[in-house]
Short mmCIF file of C-alpha atoms in Angstrom, two decimals:
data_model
loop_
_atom_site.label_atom_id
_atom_site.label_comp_id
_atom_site.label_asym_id
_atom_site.label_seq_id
_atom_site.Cartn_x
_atom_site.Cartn_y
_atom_site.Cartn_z
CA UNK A 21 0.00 0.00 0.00
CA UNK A 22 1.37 2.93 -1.16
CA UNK A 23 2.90 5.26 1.74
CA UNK A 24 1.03 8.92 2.53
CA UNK A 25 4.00 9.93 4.66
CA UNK A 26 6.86 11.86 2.77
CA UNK A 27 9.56 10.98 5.26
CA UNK A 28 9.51 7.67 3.64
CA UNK A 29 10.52 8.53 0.41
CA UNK A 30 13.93 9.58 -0.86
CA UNK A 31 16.14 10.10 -3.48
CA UNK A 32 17.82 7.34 -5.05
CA UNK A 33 20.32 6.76 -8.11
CA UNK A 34 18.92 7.78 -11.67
CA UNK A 35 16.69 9.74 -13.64
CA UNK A 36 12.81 9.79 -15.35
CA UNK A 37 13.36 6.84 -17.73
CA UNK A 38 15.52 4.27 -16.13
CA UNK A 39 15.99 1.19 -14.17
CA UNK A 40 17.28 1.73 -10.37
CA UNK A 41 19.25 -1.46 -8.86
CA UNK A 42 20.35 -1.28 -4.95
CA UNK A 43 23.29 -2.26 -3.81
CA UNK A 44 22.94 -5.96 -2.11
CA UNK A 45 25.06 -5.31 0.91
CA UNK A 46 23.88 -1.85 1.38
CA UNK A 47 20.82 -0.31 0.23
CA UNK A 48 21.61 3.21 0.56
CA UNK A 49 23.76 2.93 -2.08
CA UNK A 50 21.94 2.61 -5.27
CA UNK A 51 22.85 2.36 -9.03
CA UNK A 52 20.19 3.99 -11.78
CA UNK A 53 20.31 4.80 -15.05
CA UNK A 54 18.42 7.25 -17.27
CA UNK A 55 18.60 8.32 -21.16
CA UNK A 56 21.57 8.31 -23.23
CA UNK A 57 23.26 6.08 -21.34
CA UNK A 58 23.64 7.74 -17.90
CA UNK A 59 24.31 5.51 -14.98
CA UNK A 60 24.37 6.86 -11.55
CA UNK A 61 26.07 5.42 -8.33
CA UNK A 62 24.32 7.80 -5.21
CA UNK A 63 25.11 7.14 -1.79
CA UNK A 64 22.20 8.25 0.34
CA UNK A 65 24.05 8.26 3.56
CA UNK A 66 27.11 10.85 2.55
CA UNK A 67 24.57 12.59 -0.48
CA UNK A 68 27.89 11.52 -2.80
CA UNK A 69 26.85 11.18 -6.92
CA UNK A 70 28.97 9.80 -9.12
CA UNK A 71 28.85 9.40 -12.68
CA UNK A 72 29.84 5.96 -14.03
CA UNK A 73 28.50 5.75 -17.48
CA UNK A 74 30.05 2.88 -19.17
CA UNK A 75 30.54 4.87 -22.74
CA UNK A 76 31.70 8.74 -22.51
CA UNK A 77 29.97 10.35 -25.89
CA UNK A 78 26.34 12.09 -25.19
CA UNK A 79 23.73 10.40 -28.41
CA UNK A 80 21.21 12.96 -28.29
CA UNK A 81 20.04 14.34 -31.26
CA UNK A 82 22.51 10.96 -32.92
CA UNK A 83 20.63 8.69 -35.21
CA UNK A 84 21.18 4.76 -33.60
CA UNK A 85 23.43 4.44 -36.49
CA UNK A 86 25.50 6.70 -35.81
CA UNK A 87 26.36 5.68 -32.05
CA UNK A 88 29.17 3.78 -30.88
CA UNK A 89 26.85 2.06 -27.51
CA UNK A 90 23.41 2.58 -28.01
CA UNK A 91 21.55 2.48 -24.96
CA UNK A 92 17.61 2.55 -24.83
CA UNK A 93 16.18 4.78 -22.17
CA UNK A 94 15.44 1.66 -20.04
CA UNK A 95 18.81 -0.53 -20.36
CA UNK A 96 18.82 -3.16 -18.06
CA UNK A 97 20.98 -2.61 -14.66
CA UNK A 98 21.19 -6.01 -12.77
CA UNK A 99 23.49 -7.44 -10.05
CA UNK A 100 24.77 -10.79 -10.03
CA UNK A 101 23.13 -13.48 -7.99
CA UNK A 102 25.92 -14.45 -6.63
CA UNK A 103 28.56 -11.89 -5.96
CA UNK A 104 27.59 -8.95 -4.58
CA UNK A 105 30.32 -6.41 -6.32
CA UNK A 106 29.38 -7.90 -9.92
CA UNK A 107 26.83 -5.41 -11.58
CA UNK A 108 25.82 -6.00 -15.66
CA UNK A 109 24.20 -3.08 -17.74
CA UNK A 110 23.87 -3.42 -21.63
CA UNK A 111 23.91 -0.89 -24.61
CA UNK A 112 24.11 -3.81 -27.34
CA UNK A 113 26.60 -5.38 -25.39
CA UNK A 114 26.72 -6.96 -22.13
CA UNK A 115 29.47 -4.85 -19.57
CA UNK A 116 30.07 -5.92 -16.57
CA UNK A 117 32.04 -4.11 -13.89
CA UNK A 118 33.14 -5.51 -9.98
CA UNK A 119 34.14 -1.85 -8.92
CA UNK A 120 31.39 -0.10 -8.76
CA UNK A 121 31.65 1.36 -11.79
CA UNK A 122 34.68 2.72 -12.23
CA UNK A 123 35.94 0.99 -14.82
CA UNK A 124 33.59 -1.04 -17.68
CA UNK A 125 34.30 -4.60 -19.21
CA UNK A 126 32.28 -5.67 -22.52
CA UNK A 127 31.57 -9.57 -21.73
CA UNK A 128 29.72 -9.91 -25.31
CA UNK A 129 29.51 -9.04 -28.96
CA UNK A 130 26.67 -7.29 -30.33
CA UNK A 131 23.30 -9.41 -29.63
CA UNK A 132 21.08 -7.66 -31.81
CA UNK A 133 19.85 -7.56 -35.55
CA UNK A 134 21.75 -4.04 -35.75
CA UNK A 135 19.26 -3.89 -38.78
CA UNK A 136 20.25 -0.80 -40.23
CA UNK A 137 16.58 -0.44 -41.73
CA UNK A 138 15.72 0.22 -38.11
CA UNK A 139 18.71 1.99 -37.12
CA UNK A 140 18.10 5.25 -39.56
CA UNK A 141 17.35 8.85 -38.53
CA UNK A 142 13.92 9.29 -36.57
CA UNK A 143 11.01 11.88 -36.88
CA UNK A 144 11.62 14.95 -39.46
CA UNK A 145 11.40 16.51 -42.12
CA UNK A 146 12.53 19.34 -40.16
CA UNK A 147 14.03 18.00 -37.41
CA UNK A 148 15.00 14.97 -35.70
CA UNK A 149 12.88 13.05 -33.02
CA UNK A 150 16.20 11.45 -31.42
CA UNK A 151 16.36 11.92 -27.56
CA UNK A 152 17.37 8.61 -27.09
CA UNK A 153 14.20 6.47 -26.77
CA UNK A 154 14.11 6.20 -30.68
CA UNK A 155 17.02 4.21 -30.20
CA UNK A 156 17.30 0.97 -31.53
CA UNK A 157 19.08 -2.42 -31.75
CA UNK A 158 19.32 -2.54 -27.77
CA UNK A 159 19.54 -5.04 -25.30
CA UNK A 160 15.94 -4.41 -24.19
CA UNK A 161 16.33 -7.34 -21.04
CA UNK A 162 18.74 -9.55 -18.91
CA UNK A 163 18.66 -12.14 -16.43
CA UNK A 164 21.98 -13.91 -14.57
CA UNK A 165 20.88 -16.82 -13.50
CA UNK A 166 20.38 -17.26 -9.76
CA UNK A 167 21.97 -20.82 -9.84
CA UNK A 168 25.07 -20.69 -11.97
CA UNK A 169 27.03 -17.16 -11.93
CA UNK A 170 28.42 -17.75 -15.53
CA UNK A 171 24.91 -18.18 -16.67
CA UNK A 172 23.15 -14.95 -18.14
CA UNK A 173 20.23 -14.23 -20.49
CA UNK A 174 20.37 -11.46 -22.99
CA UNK A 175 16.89 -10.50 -25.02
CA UNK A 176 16.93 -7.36 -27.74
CA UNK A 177 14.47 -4.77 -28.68
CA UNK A 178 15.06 -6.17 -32.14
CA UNK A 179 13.56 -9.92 -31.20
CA UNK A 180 16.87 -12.07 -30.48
CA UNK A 181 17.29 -14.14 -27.32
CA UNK A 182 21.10 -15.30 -26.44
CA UNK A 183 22.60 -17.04 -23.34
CA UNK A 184 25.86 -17.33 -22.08
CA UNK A 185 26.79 -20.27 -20.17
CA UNK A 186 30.70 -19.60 -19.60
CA UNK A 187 30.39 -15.63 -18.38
CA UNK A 188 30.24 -13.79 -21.43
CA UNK A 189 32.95 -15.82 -23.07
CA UNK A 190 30.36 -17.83 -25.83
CA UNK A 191 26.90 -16.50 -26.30
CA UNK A 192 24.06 -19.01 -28.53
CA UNK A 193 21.65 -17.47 -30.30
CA UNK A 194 18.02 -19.33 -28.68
CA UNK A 195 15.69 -17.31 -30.24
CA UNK A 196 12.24 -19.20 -30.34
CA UNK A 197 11.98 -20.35 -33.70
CA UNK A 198 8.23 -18.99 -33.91
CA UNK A 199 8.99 -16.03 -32.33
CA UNK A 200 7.96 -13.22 -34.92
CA UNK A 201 10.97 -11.08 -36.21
CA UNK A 202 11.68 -7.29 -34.52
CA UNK A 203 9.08 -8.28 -31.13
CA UNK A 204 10.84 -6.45 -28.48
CA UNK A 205 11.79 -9.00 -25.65
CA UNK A 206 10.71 -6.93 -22.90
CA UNK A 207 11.43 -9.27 -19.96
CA UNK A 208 13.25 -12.40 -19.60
CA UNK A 209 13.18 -13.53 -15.94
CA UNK A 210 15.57 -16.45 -14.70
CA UNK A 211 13.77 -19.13 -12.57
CA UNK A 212 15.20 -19.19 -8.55
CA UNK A 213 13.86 -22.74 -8.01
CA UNK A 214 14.86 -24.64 -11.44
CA UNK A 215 18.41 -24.14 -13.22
CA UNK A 216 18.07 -24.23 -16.97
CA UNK A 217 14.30 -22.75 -17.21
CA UNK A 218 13.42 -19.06 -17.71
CA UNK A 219 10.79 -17.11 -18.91
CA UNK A 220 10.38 -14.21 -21.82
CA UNK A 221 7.95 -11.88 -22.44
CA UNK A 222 8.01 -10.25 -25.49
CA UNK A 223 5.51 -7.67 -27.83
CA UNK A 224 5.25 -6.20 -30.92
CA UNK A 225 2.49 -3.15 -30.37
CA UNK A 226 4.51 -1.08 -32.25
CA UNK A 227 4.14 -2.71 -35.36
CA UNK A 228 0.11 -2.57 -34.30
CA UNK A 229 0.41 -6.42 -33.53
CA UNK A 230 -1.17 -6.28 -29.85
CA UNK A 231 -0.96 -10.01 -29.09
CA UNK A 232 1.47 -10.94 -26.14
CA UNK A 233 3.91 -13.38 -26.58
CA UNK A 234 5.18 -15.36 -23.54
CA UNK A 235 7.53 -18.22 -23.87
CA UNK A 236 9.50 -20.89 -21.09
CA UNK A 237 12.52 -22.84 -21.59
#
């Protein structure tokens, strides 16, 4: 039930668009992201910000094409399940850092269709539409596994599923076969009681196909 007392709310890591993720040892210290690729560490007990984006270069206004990362407005921020100082975030790459940020490794190659149909300028004729949530050919979702830490599920905005089973070393392509081309896998969620079976949810309303498309392994 949602609280009517504003004591109990506070800042945290992030801005409008993104995902937040706390830290799992301390949860005043949070990790959230926003558009264009900004990720935030903030430490609510000192008020400390610090900016740990994983690329450098600012997209806006940048057609996907164009970008070196490309980061959707909602790119996935997700600890490890079983180390506490591992955190993953994606552009269309996995990254991966055990430092808090302060330094970035890329654990995969590109996972998407990078389509460049898809990948073109946005809005117009006058000017652009390109804040950042045009962006595409993202990592959209991503699940580590909570049984085996080298274990992690990777699902684009561009309709590709991959898994690693050696920590980013290897990643197979396990798209569903049926799965319609371009449906944005919106969710992929590991199962904590069963290793090997996970879940995907996936749509396509932006192509004005408004069925839902749910799948298990």
């Amino acid at each position: 039930m949602p609280s009517e007392d504003p004591d109990e709310w506070y800042r945290v890591a992030g801005g409008e668009s993104g995902y937040i993720a706390p830290d799992p040892e301390n949860p005043d210290i949070t990790y959230g992201g926003s558009y264009g690729g900004y990720l935030e560490r903030y430490d609510r007990t000192t008020g400390n910000s610090r900016n740990i984006n994983i690329w450098p270069d600012n997209p806006m206004g940048w057609s996907a094409e164009d970008i070196a990362e490309r980061f959707q407005w909602t790119f996935p921020i997700v600890f490890s399940h079983h180390d506490p100082d591992v955190l993953y975030a994606t552009s269309q790459h996995v990254w991966r850092t055990d430092n808090e940020g302060q330094s970035w490794e890329r654990i995969s190659p590109d996972l998407t269709r990078a389509d460049p149909a898809t990948t073109g300028p946005s809005g117009g004729p006058i000017t652009k539409d390109q804040t950042g949530v045009e962006t595409y050919a993202t990592i959209f979702a991503l699940a580590p596994s909570y049984h085996d830490p080298n274990v992690i599920w990777a699902g684009s905005d561009d309709g590709l599923v991959h898994v690693t089973r050696d920590g980013g070393r290897n990643w197979t392509d396990v798209t569903p076969p049926d799965l319609p081309e371009h449906t944005r896998i919106s969710l992929i969620e590991a199962s904590p009681h069963t290793p090997g079976k996970a879940y995907l949810a996936g749509n396509r309303y932006l192509l004005s196909d408004f069925v839902p498309y749910l799948y298990r392994t």
